[in-house]
Short mmCIF file of C-alpha atoms and ligand atoms in Angstrom, two decimals:
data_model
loop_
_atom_site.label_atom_id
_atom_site.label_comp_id
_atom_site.label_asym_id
_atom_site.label_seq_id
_atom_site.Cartn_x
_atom_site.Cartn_y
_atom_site.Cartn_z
CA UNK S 110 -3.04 18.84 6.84
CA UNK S 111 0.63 17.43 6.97
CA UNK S 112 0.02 14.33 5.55
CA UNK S 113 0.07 14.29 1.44
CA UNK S 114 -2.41 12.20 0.22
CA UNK S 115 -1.27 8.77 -1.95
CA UNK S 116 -3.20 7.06 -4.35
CA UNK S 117 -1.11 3.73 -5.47
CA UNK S 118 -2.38 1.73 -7.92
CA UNK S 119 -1.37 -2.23 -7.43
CA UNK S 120 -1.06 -4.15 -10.31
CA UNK S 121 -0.62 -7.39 -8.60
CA UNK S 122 0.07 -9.98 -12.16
CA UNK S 123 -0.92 -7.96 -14.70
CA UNK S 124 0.38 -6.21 -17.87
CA UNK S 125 3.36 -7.15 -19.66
CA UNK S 126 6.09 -4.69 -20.02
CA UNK S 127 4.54 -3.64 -23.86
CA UNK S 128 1.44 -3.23 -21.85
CA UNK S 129 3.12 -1.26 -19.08
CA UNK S 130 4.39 1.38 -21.35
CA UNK S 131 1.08 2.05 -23.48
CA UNK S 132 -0.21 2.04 -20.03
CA UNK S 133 1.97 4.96 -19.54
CA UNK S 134 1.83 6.67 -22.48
CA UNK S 135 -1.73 7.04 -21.93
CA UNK S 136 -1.70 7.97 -18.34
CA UNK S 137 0.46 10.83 -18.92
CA UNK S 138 -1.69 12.29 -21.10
CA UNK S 139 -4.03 12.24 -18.19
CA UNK S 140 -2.44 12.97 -15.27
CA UNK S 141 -1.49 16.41 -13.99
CA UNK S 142 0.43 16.85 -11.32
CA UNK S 143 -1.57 18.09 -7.89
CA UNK S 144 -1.34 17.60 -4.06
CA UNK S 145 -2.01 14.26 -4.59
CA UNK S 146 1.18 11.72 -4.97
CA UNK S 147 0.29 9.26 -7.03
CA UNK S 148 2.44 5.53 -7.49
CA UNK S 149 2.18 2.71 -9.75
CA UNK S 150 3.14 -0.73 -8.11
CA UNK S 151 3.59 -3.27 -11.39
CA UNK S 152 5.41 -6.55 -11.44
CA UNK S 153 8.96 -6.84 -10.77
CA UNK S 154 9.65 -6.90 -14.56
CA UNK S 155 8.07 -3.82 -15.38
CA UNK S 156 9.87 -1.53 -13.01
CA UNK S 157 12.39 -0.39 -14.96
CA UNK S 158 10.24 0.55 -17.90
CA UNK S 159 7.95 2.25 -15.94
CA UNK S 160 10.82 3.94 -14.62
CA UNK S 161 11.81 5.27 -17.84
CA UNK S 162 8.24 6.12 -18.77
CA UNK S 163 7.74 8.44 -15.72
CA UNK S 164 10.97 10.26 -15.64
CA UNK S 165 9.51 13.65 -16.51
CA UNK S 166 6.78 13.33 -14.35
CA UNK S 167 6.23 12.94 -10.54
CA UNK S 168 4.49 9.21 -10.45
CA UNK S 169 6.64 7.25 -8.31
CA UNK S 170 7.21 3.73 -8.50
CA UNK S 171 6.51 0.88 -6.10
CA UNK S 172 6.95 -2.32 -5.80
CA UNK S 173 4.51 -5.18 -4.41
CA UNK S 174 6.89 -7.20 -2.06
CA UNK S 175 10.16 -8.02 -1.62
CA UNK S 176 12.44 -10.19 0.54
CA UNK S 177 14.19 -9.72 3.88
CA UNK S 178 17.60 -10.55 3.63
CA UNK S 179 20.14 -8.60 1.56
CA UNK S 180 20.82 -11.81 -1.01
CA UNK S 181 21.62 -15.31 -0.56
CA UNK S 182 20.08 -18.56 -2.16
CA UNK S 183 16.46 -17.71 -2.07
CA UNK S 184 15.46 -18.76 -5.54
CA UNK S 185 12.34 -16.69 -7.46
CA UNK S 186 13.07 -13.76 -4.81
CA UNK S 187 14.04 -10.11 -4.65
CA UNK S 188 15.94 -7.67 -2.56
CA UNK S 189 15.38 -4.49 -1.68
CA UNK S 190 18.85 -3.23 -3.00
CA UNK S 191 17.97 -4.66 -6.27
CA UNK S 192 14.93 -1.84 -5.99
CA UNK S 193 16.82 0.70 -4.81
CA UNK S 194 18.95 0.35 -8.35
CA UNK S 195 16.01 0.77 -10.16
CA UNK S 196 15.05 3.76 -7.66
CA UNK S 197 11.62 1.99 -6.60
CA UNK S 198 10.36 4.31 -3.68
CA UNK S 199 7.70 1.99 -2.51
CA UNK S 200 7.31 -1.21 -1.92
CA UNK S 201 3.85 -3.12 -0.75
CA UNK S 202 4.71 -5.41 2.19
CA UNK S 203 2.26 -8.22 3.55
CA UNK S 204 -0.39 -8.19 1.22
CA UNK S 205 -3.17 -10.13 2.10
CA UNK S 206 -2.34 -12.14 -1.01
CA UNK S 207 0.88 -12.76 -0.11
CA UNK S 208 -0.50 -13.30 3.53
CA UNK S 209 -3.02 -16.42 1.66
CA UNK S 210 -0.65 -17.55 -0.83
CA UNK S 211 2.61 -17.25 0.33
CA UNK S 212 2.26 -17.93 3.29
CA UNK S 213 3.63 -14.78 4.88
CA UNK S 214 2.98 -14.15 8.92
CA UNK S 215 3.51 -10.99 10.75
CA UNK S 216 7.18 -12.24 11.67
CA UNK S 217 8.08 -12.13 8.21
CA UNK S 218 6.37 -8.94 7.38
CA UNK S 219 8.08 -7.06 10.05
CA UNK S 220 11.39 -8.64 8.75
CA UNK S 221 10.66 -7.31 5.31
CA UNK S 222 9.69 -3.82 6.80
CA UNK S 223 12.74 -3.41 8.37
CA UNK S 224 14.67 -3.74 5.25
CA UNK S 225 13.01 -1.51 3.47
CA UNK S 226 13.33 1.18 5.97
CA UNK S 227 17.02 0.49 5.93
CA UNK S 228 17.41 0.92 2.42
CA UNK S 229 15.40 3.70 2.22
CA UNK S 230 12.25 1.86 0.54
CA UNK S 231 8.88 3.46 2.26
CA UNK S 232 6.92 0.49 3.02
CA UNK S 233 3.45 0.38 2.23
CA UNK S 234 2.31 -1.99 5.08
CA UNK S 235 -1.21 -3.45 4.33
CA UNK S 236 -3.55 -5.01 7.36
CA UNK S 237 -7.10 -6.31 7.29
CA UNK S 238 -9.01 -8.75 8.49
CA UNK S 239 -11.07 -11.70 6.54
CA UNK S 240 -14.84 -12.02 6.46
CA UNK S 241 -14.54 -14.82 9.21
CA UNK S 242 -13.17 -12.46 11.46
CA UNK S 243 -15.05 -9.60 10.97
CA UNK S 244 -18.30 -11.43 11.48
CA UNK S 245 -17.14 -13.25 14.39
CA UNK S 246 -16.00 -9.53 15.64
CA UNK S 247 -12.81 -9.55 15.98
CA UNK S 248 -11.10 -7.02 12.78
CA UNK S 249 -10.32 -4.87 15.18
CA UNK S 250 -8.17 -7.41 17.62
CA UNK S 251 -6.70 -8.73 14.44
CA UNK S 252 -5.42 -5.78 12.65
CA UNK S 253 -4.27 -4.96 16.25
CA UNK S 254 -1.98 -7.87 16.16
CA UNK S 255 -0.67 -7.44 12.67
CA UNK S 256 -0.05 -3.88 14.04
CA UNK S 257 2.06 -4.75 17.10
CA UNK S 258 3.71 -7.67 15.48
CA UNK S 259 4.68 -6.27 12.28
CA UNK S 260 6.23 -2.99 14.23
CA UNK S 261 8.75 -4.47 16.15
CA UNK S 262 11.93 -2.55 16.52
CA UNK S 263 10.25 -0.01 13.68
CA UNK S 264 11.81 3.22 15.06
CA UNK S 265 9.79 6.21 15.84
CA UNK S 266 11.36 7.91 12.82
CA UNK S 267 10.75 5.20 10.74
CA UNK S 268 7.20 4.90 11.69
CA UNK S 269 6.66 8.67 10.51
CA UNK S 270 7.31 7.52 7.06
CA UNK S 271 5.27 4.22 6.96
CA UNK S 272 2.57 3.76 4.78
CA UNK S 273 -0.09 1.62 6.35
CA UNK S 274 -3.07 0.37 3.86
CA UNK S 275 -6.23 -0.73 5.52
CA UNK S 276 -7.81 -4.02 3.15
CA UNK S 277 -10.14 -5.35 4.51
CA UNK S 278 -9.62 -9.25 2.35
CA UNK S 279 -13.48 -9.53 2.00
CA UNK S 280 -13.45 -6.14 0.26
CA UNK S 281 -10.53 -7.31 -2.12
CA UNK S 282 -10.98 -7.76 -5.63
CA UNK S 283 -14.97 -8.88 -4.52
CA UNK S 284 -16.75 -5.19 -5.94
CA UNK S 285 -17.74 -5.26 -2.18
CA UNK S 286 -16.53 -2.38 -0.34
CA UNK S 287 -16.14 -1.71 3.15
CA UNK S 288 -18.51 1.76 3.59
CA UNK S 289 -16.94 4.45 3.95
CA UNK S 290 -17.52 4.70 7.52
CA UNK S 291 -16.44 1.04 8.45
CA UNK S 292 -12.85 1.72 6.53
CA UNK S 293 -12.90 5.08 8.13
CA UNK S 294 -13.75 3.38 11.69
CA UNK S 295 -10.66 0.90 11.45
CA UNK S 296 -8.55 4.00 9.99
CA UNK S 297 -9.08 6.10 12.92
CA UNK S 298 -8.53 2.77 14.98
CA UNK S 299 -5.51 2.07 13.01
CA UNK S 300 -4.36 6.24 14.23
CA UNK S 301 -5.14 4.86 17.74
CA UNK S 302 -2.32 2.13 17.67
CA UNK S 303 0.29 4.43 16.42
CA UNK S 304 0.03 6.59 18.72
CA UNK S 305 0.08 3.90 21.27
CA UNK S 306 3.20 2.31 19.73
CA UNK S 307 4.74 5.46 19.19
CA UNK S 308 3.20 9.16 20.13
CA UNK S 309 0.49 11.20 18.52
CA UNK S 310 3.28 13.04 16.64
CA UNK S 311 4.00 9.93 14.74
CA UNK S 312 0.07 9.06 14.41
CA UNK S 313 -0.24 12.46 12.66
CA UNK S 314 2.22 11.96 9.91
CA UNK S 315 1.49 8.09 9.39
CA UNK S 316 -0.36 7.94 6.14
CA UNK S 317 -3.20 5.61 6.18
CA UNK S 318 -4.90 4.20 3.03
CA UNK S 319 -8.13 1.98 2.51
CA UNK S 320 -7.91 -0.49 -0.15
CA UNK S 321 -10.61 -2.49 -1.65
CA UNK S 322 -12.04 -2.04 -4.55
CA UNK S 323 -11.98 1.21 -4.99
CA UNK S 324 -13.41 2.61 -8.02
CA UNK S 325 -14.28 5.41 -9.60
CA UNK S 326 -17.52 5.56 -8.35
CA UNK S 327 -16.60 5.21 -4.99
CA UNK S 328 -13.35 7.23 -4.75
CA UNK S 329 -14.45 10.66 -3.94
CA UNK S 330 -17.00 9.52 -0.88
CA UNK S 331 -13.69 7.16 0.61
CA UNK S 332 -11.31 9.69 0.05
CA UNK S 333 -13.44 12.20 1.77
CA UNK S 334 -13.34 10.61 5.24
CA UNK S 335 -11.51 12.02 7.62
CA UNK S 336 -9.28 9.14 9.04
CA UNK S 337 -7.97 8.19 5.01
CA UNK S 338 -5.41 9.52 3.66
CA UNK S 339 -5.58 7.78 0.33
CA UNK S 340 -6.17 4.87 -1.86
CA UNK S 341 -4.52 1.44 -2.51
CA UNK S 342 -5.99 0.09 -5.99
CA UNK S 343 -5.99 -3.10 -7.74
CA UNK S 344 -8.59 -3.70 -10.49
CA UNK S 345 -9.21 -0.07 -11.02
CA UNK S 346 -5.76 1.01 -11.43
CA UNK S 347 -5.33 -0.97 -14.68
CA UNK S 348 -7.07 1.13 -16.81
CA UNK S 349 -6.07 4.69 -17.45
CA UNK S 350 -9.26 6.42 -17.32
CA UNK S 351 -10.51 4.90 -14.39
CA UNK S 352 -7.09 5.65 -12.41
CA UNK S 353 -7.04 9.02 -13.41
CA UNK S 354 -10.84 9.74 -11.78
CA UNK S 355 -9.43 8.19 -8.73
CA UNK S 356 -6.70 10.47 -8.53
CA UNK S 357 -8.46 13.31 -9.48
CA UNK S 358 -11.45 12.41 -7.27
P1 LIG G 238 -8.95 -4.22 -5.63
O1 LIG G 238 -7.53 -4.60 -4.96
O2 LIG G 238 -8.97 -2.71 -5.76
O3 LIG G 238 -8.94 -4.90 -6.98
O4 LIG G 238 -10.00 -4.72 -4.72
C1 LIG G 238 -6.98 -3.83 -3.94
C2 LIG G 238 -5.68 -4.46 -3.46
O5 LIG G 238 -5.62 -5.69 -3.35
O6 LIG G 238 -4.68 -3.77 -3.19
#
């Protein structure tokens, strides 16, 4: 297989920086390095610690969003320079929290894409539909559109590196998961669309996650599917021992 596995935990507003570290600490003791790459997406503020924590091991670091212009009077915001300085190789763009919350559409989300690409961040691009949509059957026209939309002007060899994490919002943070054959159904569908956008070279090194919670318990049977390539992780990849069964699923 030519696509290595990810597993990222997301930590979305949790842990302070004190909490980051004996996060860490712990986790190391755990982890062993494998074909798996794992990444830890905390807060902003927590970056560079983690950083620091992970330096003789091969955890990478992500962050979960950033903004699309290079700086400028956007007060409370990020760039993806300021990353790069830290040496954040990942970066979660269009969450479907930020999506709710924020307010973020598929313009913006391709905006922040192709900033990351261009500073060398590898996007992890998340798409899913709400339980609305999925029971009035249309996920699969939805995530479409995020698809197309949040593409634009992504070159070929830019799509090759994407990350693209299937979430499904009625799976998020709920305990309800899709099955494993409805997130490996939209996975495969997901494949589909790259290699319409692009070429079935591309599809074949695009690595697509499911994220939802995924737990411990689950992890092996998800991870198993044909069409997933790995995990995205909220809840679950707080606590050390029940990240470190995920990985090692
Ligand atoms: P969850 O979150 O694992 O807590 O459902 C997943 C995510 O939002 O990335």
């Amino acid at each position: 297989m030519i696509r290595k596995p990810l597993i990222a935990g997301n930590w979305k507003m949790f842990k302070t920086i004190s909490e980051a570290e004996a996060f860490a600490d712990s986790f190391k003791g755990l982890y062993q390095s494998s074909d798996i790459q794992v990444a830890i997406c905390p807060p902003f503020t927590q970056l560079e610690a983690l950083k620091e924590s992970f330096k003789d091991t091969d955890i990478k670091l992500g962050a979960q969003n950033m903004h699309f212009e290079d700086e400028g009077a956007f007060t409370g915001e990020i760039s993806a320079a300021m990353l790069k300085e830290i040496g954040v190789d990942y970066c979660i763009i269009g969450h479907s929290e930020r999506r709710q919350y924020f307010a973020e559409k598929n313009e913006t989300i391709n905006r922040k894409l192709i900033k990351a690409f261009s500073v060398g961040i590898t996007p992890i691009m998340c798409v899913g539909e709400s339980l609305a949509e999925r029971d009035a059957d249309r996920a699969f026209e939805i995530v479409k559109v995020q698809l197309i939309e949040g593409l634009k002007n992504i070159s070929k060899e830019q799509a090759e590196r994407l990350v693209i994490a299937y979430e499904p919002v009625w799976a998020i943070g709920t305990g309800r998961t899709a099955s494993p054959e409805q997130a490996n159904q939209m996975c495969g569908f997901i494949r589909d669309i790259i290699e319409e956008l692009y070429d079935d070279d591309v599809a074949d090194k695009t690595l697509i996650l499911y994220g939802g919670s995924v737990k411990p318990e689950n992890a092996t049977e998800i991870m198993n599917m044909e069409e997933i390539d790995g995990a995205l992780v909220g809840g679950a990849s707080l606590v050390p021992e029940d990240f470190i069964q995920i990985v090692n699923f």
